[in-house]
PDB file of C-alpha atoms and ligand atoms in Angstrom:
ATOM      1  CA  MET A   1      -0.001  -0.002  -0.008  1.00 91.00           C
ATOM      2  CA  ILE A   2       2.773   2.413   0.949  1.00 93.00           C
ATOM      3  CA  LYS A   3       6.408   1.881   0.184  1.00 94.00           C
ATOM      4  CA  THR A   4       9.444   4.141   0.492  1.00 94.00           C
ATOM      5  CA  GLU A   5      12.925   3.934  -0.907  1.00 95.00           C
ATOM      6  CA  LYS A   6      15.535   6.101   0.786  1.00 94.00           C
ATOM      7  CA  LEU A   7      12.865   8.726   1.396  1.00 94.00           C
ATOM      8  CA  THR A   8      14.670  11.942   2.167  1.00 94.00           C
ATOM      9  CA  PHE A   9      13.305  15.405   2.802  1.00 94.00           C
ATOM     10  CA  THR A  10      15.131  18.643   3.573  1.00 94.00           C
ATOM     11  CA  TYR A  11      13.257  21.849   4.202  1.00 94.00           C
ATOM     12  CA  PRO A  12      14.901  24.569   2.092  1.00 91.00           C
ATOM     13  CA  ALA A  13      16.595  27.567   3.642  1.00 90.00           C
ATOM     14  CA  GLU A  14      14.478  30.754   3.676  1.00 87.00           C
ATOM     15  CA  GLU A  15      15.950  33.991   2.601  1.00 86.00           C
ATOM     16  CA  GLY A  16      16.983  35.949   5.688  1.00 83.00           C
ATOM     17  CA  GLY A  17      15.172  33.256   7.744  1.00 83.00           C
ATOM     18  CA  ARG A  18      15.559  29.632   8.704  1.00 82.00           C
ATOM     19  CA  GLN A  19      18.510  27.567   7.675  1.00 87.00           C
ATOM     20  CA  GLU A  20      18.087  24.406   5.653  1.00 89.00           C
ATOM     21  CA  SER A  21      16.658  21.688   7.835  1.00 88.00           C
ATOM     22  CA  SER A  22      16.930  17.931   7.301  1.00 89.00           C
ATOM     23  CA  ALA A  23      13.708  16.226   8.427  1.00 89.00           C
ATOM     24  CA  LEU A  24      13.846  12.733   6.895  1.00 90.00           C
ATOM     25  CA  ARG A  25      16.915  10.799   5.875  1.00 90.00           C
ATOM     26  CA  GLU A  26      16.704   7.665   3.780  1.00 89.00           C
ATOM     27  CA  VAL A  27      13.618   6.239   5.446  1.00 88.00           C
ATOM     28  CA  GLU A  28      12.823   2.623   4.259  1.00 88.00           C
ATOM     29  CA  LEU A  29       9.363   1.494   5.028  1.00 87.00           C
ATOM     30  CA  GLU A  30       6.713  -0.833   3.629  1.00 88.00           C
ATOM     31  CA  ILE A  31       3.153  -0.793   4.879  1.00 88.00           C
ATOM     32  CA  GLU A  32       0.743  -3.473   3.772  1.00 88.00           C
ATOM     33  CA  LYS A  33      -2.925  -3.050   3.178  1.00 90.00           C
ATOM     34  CA  GLY A  34      -4.976  -3.620   6.315  1.00 88.00           C
ATOM     35  CA  SER A  35      -2.170  -3.009   8.755  1.00 87.00           C
ATOM     36  CA  PHE A  36      -2.142  -0.658  11.665  1.00 86.00           C
ATOM     37  CA  VAL A  37       1.130   1.171  11.965  1.00 86.00           C
ATOM     38  CA  ALA A  38       2.079   3.442  14.809  1.00 86.00           C
ATOM     39  CA  ILE A  39       4.713   6.010  14.271  1.00 85.00           C
ATOM     40  CA  LEU A  40       6.530   7.140  17.371  1.00 81.00           C
ATOM     41  CA  GLY A  41       9.292   9.608  17.984  1.00 79.00           C
ATOM     42  CA  HIS A  42      10.196  12.774  19.859  1.00 80.00           C
ATOM     43  CA  ASN A  43       9.218  16.243  18.846  1.00 82.00           C
ATOM     44  CA  GLY A  44      10.899  17.401  15.703  1.00 84.00           C
ATOM     45  CA  SER A  45      11.882  13.914  14.626  1.00 83.00           C
ATOM     46  CA  GLY A  46      10.028  14.150  11.277  1.00 88.00           C
ATOM     47  CA  LYS A  47       6.746  12.375  12.001  1.00 88.00           C
ATOM     48  CA  SER A  48       4.512  15.116  10.540  1.00 90.00           C
ATOM     49  CA  THR A  49       6.871  15.622   7.642  1.00 92.00           C
ATOM     50  CA  PHE A  50       6.534  11.896   6.871  1.00 92.00           C
ATOM     51  CA  ALA A  51       2.744  12.085   7.159  1.00 91.00           C
ATOM     52  CA  LYS A  52       2.585  14.980   4.700  1.00 92.00           C
ATOM     53  CA  HIS A  53       4.510  12.877   2.185  1.00 94.00           C
ATOM     54  CA  ILE A  54       1.842  10.218   2.153  1.00 93.00           C
ATOM     55  CA  ASN A  55      -0.824  12.472   0.671  1.00 89.00           C
ATOM     56  CA  ALA A  56       1.776  14.335  -1.391  1.00 93.00           C
ATOM     57  CA  LEU A  57       1.465  17.619   0.537  1.00 92.00           C
ATOM     58  CA  LEU A  58       5.263  17.331   0.454  1.00 95.00           C
ATOM     59  CA  THR A  59       7.324  15.382  -2.071  1.00 96.00           C
ATOM     60  CA  PRO A  60      10.709  13.854  -1.489  1.00 96.00           C
ATOM     61  CA  THR A  61      13.868  15.887  -2.057  1.00 96.00           C
ATOM     62  CA  ALA A  62      15.527  12.544  -2.703  1.00 96.00           C
ATOM     63  CA  GLY A  63      14.338   8.953  -2.782  1.00 97.00           C
ATOM     64  CA  LYS A  64      10.766   7.805  -3.490  1.00 97.00           C
ATOM     65  CA  LEU A  65       7.428   7.075  -1.977  1.00 97.00           C
ATOM     66  CA  TRP A  66       4.659   5.120  -3.616  1.00 97.00           C
ATOM     67  CA  VAL A  67       1.017   4.986  -2.568  1.00 96.00           C
ATOM     68  CA  ASP A  68      -0.675   1.945  -4.087  1.00 94.00           C
ATOM     69  CA  GLY A  69       2.045   1.919  -6.766  1.00 95.00           C
ATOM     70  CA  LEU A  70       1.669   5.631  -7.539  1.00 97.00           C
ATOM     71  CA  ASP A  71       4.839   7.698  -7.294  1.00 97.00           C
ATOM     72  CA  THR A  72       4.003  10.800  -5.167  1.00 97.00           C
ATOM     73  CA  GLY A  73       6.747  12.718  -6.965  1.00 95.00           C
ATOM     74  CA  ASP A  74       4.817  12.620 -10.249  1.00 96.00           C
ATOM     75  CA  PRO A  75       2.353  15.582 -10.339  1.00 94.00           C
ATOM     76  CA  GLU A  76       0.035  13.561 -12.594  1.00 96.00           C
ATOM     77  CA  ASN A  77      -0.680  11.241  -9.677  1.00 95.00           C
ATOM     78  CA  LEU A  78      -1.636  13.961  -7.238  1.00 92.00           C
ATOM     79  CA  LEU A  79      -5.431  13.854  -7.399  1.00 88.00           C
ATOM     80  CA  ASN A  80      -5.444  10.095  -7.454  1.00 91.00           C
ATOM     81  CA  ILE A  81      -3.241   9.874  -4.364  1.00 93.00           C
ATOM     82  CA  ARG A  82      -5.300  12.499  -2.486  1.00 89.00           C
ATOM     83  CA  GLY A  83      -8.359  10.354  -3.200  1.00 88.00           C
ATOM     84  CA  LYS A  84      -6.723   7.356  -1.584  1.00 92.00           C
ATOM     85  CA  VAL A  85      -5.410   8.977   1.570  1.00 94.00           C
ATOM     86  CA  GLY A  86      -7.533  10.476   4.367  1.00 93.00           C
ATOM     87  CA  MET A  87      -6.001  12.662   7.056  1.00 92.00           C
ATOM     88  CA  VAL A  88      -6.954  13.570  10.617  1.00 94.00           C
ATOM     89  CA  PHE A  89      -4.800  16.181  12.289  1.00 89.00           C
ATOM     90  CA  GLN A  90      -4.032  17.128  15.842  1.00 85.00           C
ATOM     91  CA  GLN A  91      -6.144  20.247  15.663  1.00 81.00           C
ATOM     92  CA  PHE A  92      -9.652  19.335  14.513  1.00 76.00           C
ATOM     93  CA  ASN A  93      -9.696  21.308  11.319  1.00 85.00           C
ATOM     94  CA  LEU A  94     -13.482  21.302  10.879  1.00 94.00           C
ATOM     95  CA  PHE A  95     -15.076  24.102   8.936  1.00 94.00           C
ATOM     96  CA  GLY A  96     -16.382  26.351  11.692  1.00 95.00           C
ATOM     97  CA  ASN A  97     -19.206  27.859   9.666  1.00 95.00           C
ATOM     98  CA  MET A  98     -20.726  24.490   8.673  1.00 97.00           C
ATOM     99  CA  ASP A  99     -22.679  22.097  10.851  1.00 98.00           C
ATOM    100  CA  VAL A 100     -21.529  18.543  11.476  1.00 98.00           C
ATOM    101  CA  LEU A 101     -23.388  17.006   8.570  1.00 98.00           C
ATOM    102  CA  ASN A 102     -22.178  19.492   6.014  1.00 98.00           C
ATOM    103  CA  ASN A 103     -18.584  19.144   7.257  1.00 97.00           C
ATOM    104  CA  CYS A 104     -18.924  15.498   6.217  1.00 97.00           C
ATOM    105  CA  VAL A 105     -20.834  16.160   2.961  1.00 97.00           C
ATOM    106  CA  THR A 106     -19.017  18.982   1.216  1.00 96.00           C
ATOM    107  CA  GLY A 107     -15.778  17.136   0.320  1.00 93.00           C
ATOM    108  CA  GLN A 108     -17.671  14.230  -1.118  1.00 94.00           C
ATOM    109  CA  MET A 109     -19.630  16.537  -3.422  1.00 95.00           C
ATOM    110  CA  LYS A 110     -16.754  18.784  -4.389  1.00 91.00           C
ATOM    111  CA  VAL A 111     -13.921  16.276  -4.739  1.00 88.00           C
ATOM    112  CA  LEU A 112     -15.718  13.020  -5.509  1.00 90.00           C
ATOM    113  CA  HIS A 113     -18.600  14.619  -7.408  1.00 93.00           C
ATOM    114  CA  ARG A 114     -21.182  12.628  -5.507  1.00 96.00           C
ATOM    115  CA  THR A 115     -24.787  13.842  -5.378  1.00 97.00           C
ATOM    116  CA  ARG A 116     -25.940  15.524  -2.216  1.00 98.00           C
ATOM    117  CA  GLU A 117     -28.200  12.576  -1.470  1.00 98.00           C
ATOM    118  CA  GLU A 118     -25.399  10.000  -1.810  1.00 97.00           C
ATOM    119  CA  SER A 119     -23.068  12.205   0.251  1.00 98.00           C
ATOM    120  CA  VAL A 120     -25.549  12.633   3.076  1.00 98.00           C
ATOM    121  CA  GLU A 121     -26.210   8.884   3.160  1.00 98.00           C
ATOM    122  CA  ASN A 122     -22.549   8.062   3.313  1.00 97.00           C
ATOM    123  CA  ALA A 123     -21.874  10.801   5.912  1.00 98.00           C
ATOM    124  CA  MET A 124     -24.631   9.468   8.119  1.00 98.00           C
ATOM    125  CA  LYS A 125     -23.168   5.973   7.986  1.00 97.00           C
ATOM    126  CA  TYR A 126     -19.836   7.231   9.351  1.00 96.00           C
ATOM    127  CA  LEU A 127     -21.300   9.661  11.798  1.00 97.00           C
ATOM    128  CA  GLU A 128     -23.181   6.759  13.273  1.00 96.00           C
ATOM    129  CA  LYS A 129     -19.991   4.716  13.393  1.00 94.00           C
ATOM    130  CA  VAL A 130     -18.265   7.396  15.471  1.00 95.00           C
ATOM    131  CA  GLY A 131     -21.297   7.981  17.646  1.00 95.00           C
ATOM    132  CA  MET A 132     -22.040  11.513  16.378  1.00 96.00           C
ATOM    133  CA  SER A 133     -25.227  11.002  14.372  1.00 97.00           C
ATOM    134  CA  ALA A 134     -27.261  12.853  17.026  1.00 97.00           C
ATOM    135  CA  TYR A 135     -25.258  16.019  16.430  1.00 98.00           C
ATOM    136  CA  ILE A 136     -25.682  16.552  12.700  1.00 98.00           C
ATOM    137  CA  ASN A 137     -27.047  20.085  13.108  1.00 98.00           C
ATOM    138  CA  ALA A 138     -24.474  21.218  15.641  1.00 98.00           C
ATOM    139  CA  LYS A 139     -21.719  23.718  14.764  1.00 97.00           C
ATOM    140  CA  PRO A 140     -18.211  22.778  15.717  1.00 96.00           C
ATOM    141  CA  ARG A 141     -18.091  25.424  18.474  1.00 96.00           C
ATOM    142  CA  GLN A 142     -20.936  23.610  20.228  1.00 97.00           C
ATOM    143  CA  LEU A 143     -18.957  20.365  20.501  1.00 96.00           C
ATOM    144  CA  SER A 144     -16.290  19.131  22.937  1.00 94.00           C
ATOM    145  CA  GLY A 145     -12.786  18.465  21.591  1.00 94.00           C
ATOM    146  CA  GLY A 146     -13.408  14.706  21.585  1.00 94.00           C
ATOM    147  CA  GLN A 147     -16.648  15.127  19.667  1.00 95.00           C
ATOM    148  CA  LYS A 148     -14.962  17.429  17.131  1.00 95.00           C
ATOM    149  CA  GLN A 149     -12.215  14.870  16.584  1.00 94.00           C
ATOM    150  CA  ARG A 150     -14.790  12.104  16.076  1.00 95.00           C
ATOM    151  CA  VAL A 151     -16.514  14.275  13.431  1.00 96.00           C
ATOM    152  CA  ALA A 152     -13.119  14.821  11.791  1.00 96.00           C
ATOM    153  CA  ILE A 153     -12.679  11.061  11.624  1.00 95.00           C
ATOM    154  CA  ALA A 154     -16.146  10.623  10.108  1.00 96.00           C
ATOM    155  CA  ARG A 155     -15.370  13.285   7.568  1.00 96.00           C
ATOM    156  CA  ALA A 156     -12.188  11.548   6.514  1.00 95.00           C
ATOM    157  CA  LEU A 157     -13.929   8.194   6.317  1.00 95.00           C
ATOM    158  CA  ALA A 158     -16.777   9.574   4.254  1.00 96.00           C
ATOM    159  CA  MET A 159     -14.294  10.107   1.454  1.00 94.00           C
ATOM    160  CA  ASP A 160     -13.837   6.295   1.436  1.00 94.00           C
ATOM    161  CA  PRO A 161     -10.015   6.491   1.593  1.00 94.00           C
ATOM    162  CA  GLU A 162      -7.817   3.377   1.249  1.00 93.00           C
ATOM    163  CA  VAL A 163      -5.561   4.502   3.987  1.00 94.00           C
ATOM    164  CA  ILE A 164      -6.167   6.983   6.804  1.00 95.00           C
ATOM    165  CA  LEU A 165      -3.483   8.874   8.489  1.00 93.00           C
ATOM    166  CA  PHE A 166      -3.758  10.304  12.013  1.00 94.00           C
ATOM    167  CA  ASP A 167      -1.212  12.872  13.109  1.00 93.00           C
ATOM    168  CA  GLU A 168      -1.375  13.039  16.919  1.00 91.00           C
ATOM    169  CA  PRO A 169      -5.145  12.824  16.910  1.00 92.00           C
ATOM    170  CA  THR A 170      -5.490  12.981  20.724  1.00 92.00           C
ATOM    171  CA  SER A 171      -2.679  15.281  21.769  1.00 89.00           C
ATOM    172  CA  ALA A 172      -4.802  18.428  21.780  1.00 88.00           C
ATOM    173  CA  LEU A 173      -7.588  16.789  23.774  1.00 89.00           C
ATOM    174  CA  ASP A 174      -8.350  16.988  27.479  1.00 90.00           C
ATOM    175  CA  PRO A 175      -7.456  13.645  29.085  1.00 90.00           C
ATOM    176  CA  GLU A 176     -11.027  12.568  29.684  1.00 90.00           C
ATOM    177  CA  MET A 177     -11.683  12.748  25.919  1.00 90.00           C
ATOM    178  CA  VAL A 178      -8.767  10.730  24.736  1.00 91.00           C
ATOM    179  CA  GLY A 179     -10.482   7.433  25.368  1.00 90.00           C
ATOM    180  CA  GLU A 180     -13.536   8.052  23.124  1.00 91.00           C
ATOM    181  CA  VAL A 181     -11.330   8.938  20.154  1.00 91.00           C
ATOM    182  CA  LEU A 182      -8.942   6.005  20.676  1.00 91.00           C
ATOM    183  CA  SER A 183     -11.918   3.667  20.951  1.00 90.00           C
ATOM    184  CA  VAL A 184     -13.243   4.796  17.553  1.00 92.00           C
ATOM    185  CA  MET A 185      -9.777   4.275  16.078  1.00 91.00           C
ATOM    186  CA  GLN A 186      -9.544   0.845  17.601  1.00 88.00           C
ATOM    187  CA  THR A 187     -12.839  -0.162  15.943  1.00 90.00           C
ATOM    188  CA  LEU A 188     -11.580   1.003  12.608  1.00 90.00           C
ATOM    189  CA  ALA A 189      -8.386  -0.971  12.976  1.00 87.00           C
ATOM    190  CA  GLN A 190     -10.349  -4.110  13.833  1.00 86.00           C
ATOM    191  CA  GLU A 191     -12.411  -3.647  10.694  1.00 88.00           C
ATOM    192  CA  GLY A 192      -9.253  -3.813   8.658  1.00 84.00           C
ATOM    193  CA  LEU A 193      -8.817  -0.217   7.519  1.00 89.00           C
ATOM    194  CA  THR A 194      -5.203   0.582   6.724  1.00 91.00           C
ATOM    195  CA  MET A 195      -4.149   3.088   9.361  1.00 91.00           C
ATOM    196  CA  LEU A 196      -1.052   5.085  10.115  1.00 90.00           C
ATOM    197  CA  VAL A 197      -1.069   6.752  13.467  1.00 90.00           C
ATOM    198  CA  VAL A 198       1.431   9.256  14.786  1.00 88.00           C
ATOM    199  CA  THR A 199       0.864   9.007  18.494  1.00 82.00           C
ATOM    200  CA  HIS A 200       2.318   9.331  21.973  1.00 79.00           C
ATOM    201  CA  GLU A 201      -0.270   6.900  23.329  1.00 79.00           C
ATOM    202  CA  MET A 202       2.126   3.975  23.677  1.00 77.00           C
ATOM    203  CA  GLY A 203      -0.368   1.731  25.487  1.00 79.00           C
ATOM    204  CA  PHE A 204      -2.903   2.190  22.684  1.00 80.00           C
ATOM    205  CA  ALA A 205      -0.324   1.618  19.975  1.00 79.00           C
ATOM    206  CA  ARG A 206       0.848  -1.612  21.541  1.00 77.00           C
ATOM    207  CA  ALA A 207      -2.685  -2.871  22.329  1.00 75.00           C
ATOM    208  CA  VAL A 208      -4.143  -2.263  18.940  1.00 74.00           C
ATOM    209  CA  ALA A 209      -1.191  -3.360  16.958  1.00 63.00           C
ATOM    210  CA  SER A 210      -0.714  -6.706  18.723  1.00 46.00           C
ATOM    211  CA  GLU A 211      -4.353  -7.436  19.183  1.00 43.00           C
ATOM    212  CA  VAL A 212      -5.496  -6.697  15.735  1.00 43.00           C
ATOM    213  CA  VAL A 213      -2.964  -6.763  13.014  1.00 41.00           C
ATOM    214  CA  ASN A 214       0.427  -7.996  12.259  1.00 38.00           C
ATOM    215  CA  HIS A 215       2.759  -5.287  13.337  1.00 41.00           C
ATOM    216  CA  THR A 216       3.679  -1.928  14.729  1.00 47.00           C
ATOM    217  CA  ILE A 217       6.465  -0.300  12.919  1.00 50.00           C
ATOM    218  CA  VAL A 218       8.478   1.956  15.077  1.00 50.00           C
ATOM    219  CA  LEU A 219      10.615   4.368  13.210  1.00 52.00           C
ATOM    220  CA  THR A 220      13.712   4.825  15.244  1.00 47.00           C
ATOM    221  CA  GLU A 221      15.016   8.298  15.758  1.00 49.00           C
ATOM    222  CA  GLU A 222      17.952   7.321  13.550  1.00 51.00           C
ATOM    223  CA  GLU A 223      15.613   6.505  10.676  1.00 51.00           C
ATOM    224  CA  GLN A 224      13.608   9.639  11.100  1.00 48.00           C
ATOM    225  CA  ARG A 225      16.482  12.066  11.154  1.00 48.00           C
TER     226      ARG A 225
HETATM  227  P1  ADP B 301       7.443  16.013  14.358  1.00 59.90           P
HETATM  228  O1  ADP B 301       6.085  15.978  13.680  1.00 59.90           O
HETATM  229  O2  ADP B 301       8.045  14.650  14.612  1.00 59.90           O
HETATM  230  O3  ADP B 301       7.420  16.786  15.609  1.00 59.90           O
HETATM  231  P2  ADP B 301       8.245  17.590  12.044  1.00 59.90           P
HETATM  232  O4  ADP B 301       8.075  16.716  10.911  1.00 59.90           O
HETATM  233  O5  ADP B 301       7.193  18.621  12.301  1.00 59.90           O
HETATM  234  O6  ADP B 301       8.471  16.694  13.382  1.00 59.90           O
HETATM  235  O7  ADP B 301       9.646  18.401  11.925  1.00 59.90           O
HETATM  236  C1  ADP B 301      10.859  17.717  11.549  1.00 59.90           C
HETATM  237  C2  ADP B 301      11.992  18.717  11.438  1.00 59.90           C
HETATM  238  O8  ADP B 301      11.693  19.553  10.325  1.00 59.90           O
HETATM  239  C3  ADP B 301      12.165  19.608  12.619  1.00 59.90           C
HETATM  240  O9  ADP B 301      13.544  19.860  12.759  1.00 59.90           O
HETATM  241  C4  ADP B 301      11.474  20.883  12.213  1.00 59.90           C
HETATM  242  O10 ADP B 301      12.035  22.013  12.839  1.00 59.90           O
HETATM  243  C5  ADP B 301      11.680  20.934  10.735  1.00 59.90           C
HETATM  244  N1  ADP B 301      10.492  21.611  10.087  1.00 59.90           N
HETATM  245  C6  ADP B 301       9.200  21.207  10.206  1.00 59.90           C
HETATM  246  N2  ADP B 301       8.422  22.004   9.452  1.00 59.90           N
HETATM  247  C7  ADP B 301       9.245  22.902   8.853  1.00 59.90           C
HETATM  248  C8  ADP B 301       9.016  23.999   7.904  1.00 59.90           C
HETATM  249  N3  ADP B 301       7.785  24.305   7.496  1.00 59.90           N
HETATM  250  N4  ADP B 301      10.100  24.681   7.521  1.00 59.90           N
HETATM  251  C9  ADP B 301      11.336  24.375   7.939  1.00 59.90           C
HETATM  252  N5  ADP B 301      11.626  23.358   8.794  1.00 59.90           N
HETATM  253  C10 ADP B 301      10.572  22.636   9.259  1.00 59.90           C
HETATM  254 MG1   MG B 302       4.210  16.654  14.313  1.00 59.90          MG
END
């Protein structure tokens, strides 16, 4: 599903600003369909940079990365790759002016050209899955952090991605809300969705990975730098 070959990325120097910064060095990784992969590492070790490579927000400065056989470095593959990869970030990036349902509908209509009816039906299916179907008319500001993050997960799922990537999905949450989000993620892993999770929740990473699917890949700091 995802394969890298000496994946390397260096942020360029900015004029009068930051110096060049090496974020990934020759990362070798292969992730099979249906696996749950936890990516661990200290702050600044390149986890988010790696995540951004998977949906081609960033492309390698050297080496390669393929998603389902598609080279992310080839601009012709961009739309195709974005359609295969869903993303959930640390800060629930819901559209503040839209209610829960429309947050989960708009991408399907705009990007996948689905009808409103189809999009609503699909959105409802996933909102039910994450336990948020009672909140379809709520605006993001009316929801708790855990609820917002569950909507963000439903929104990503509604695009029917082949792999979903979570970048520290619980790190901005109050502790009492972490569990509800991890529990949704655990269900998804059990259902065989290919998942990549950047997380500091070691207990969760270990439990889900051993219990459900084959392996947890831990990028060592060496590999990430
Ligand atoms: P992590 O997600 O593991 O905390 P990042 O991928 O965000 O790490 O960052 C990896 C390295 O790249 C760090 O040294 C960071 O300072 C640098 N970096 C991240 N984003 C940028 C950027 N936009 N411009 C320049 N350097 C960056
Ligand atoms: Mg990060």
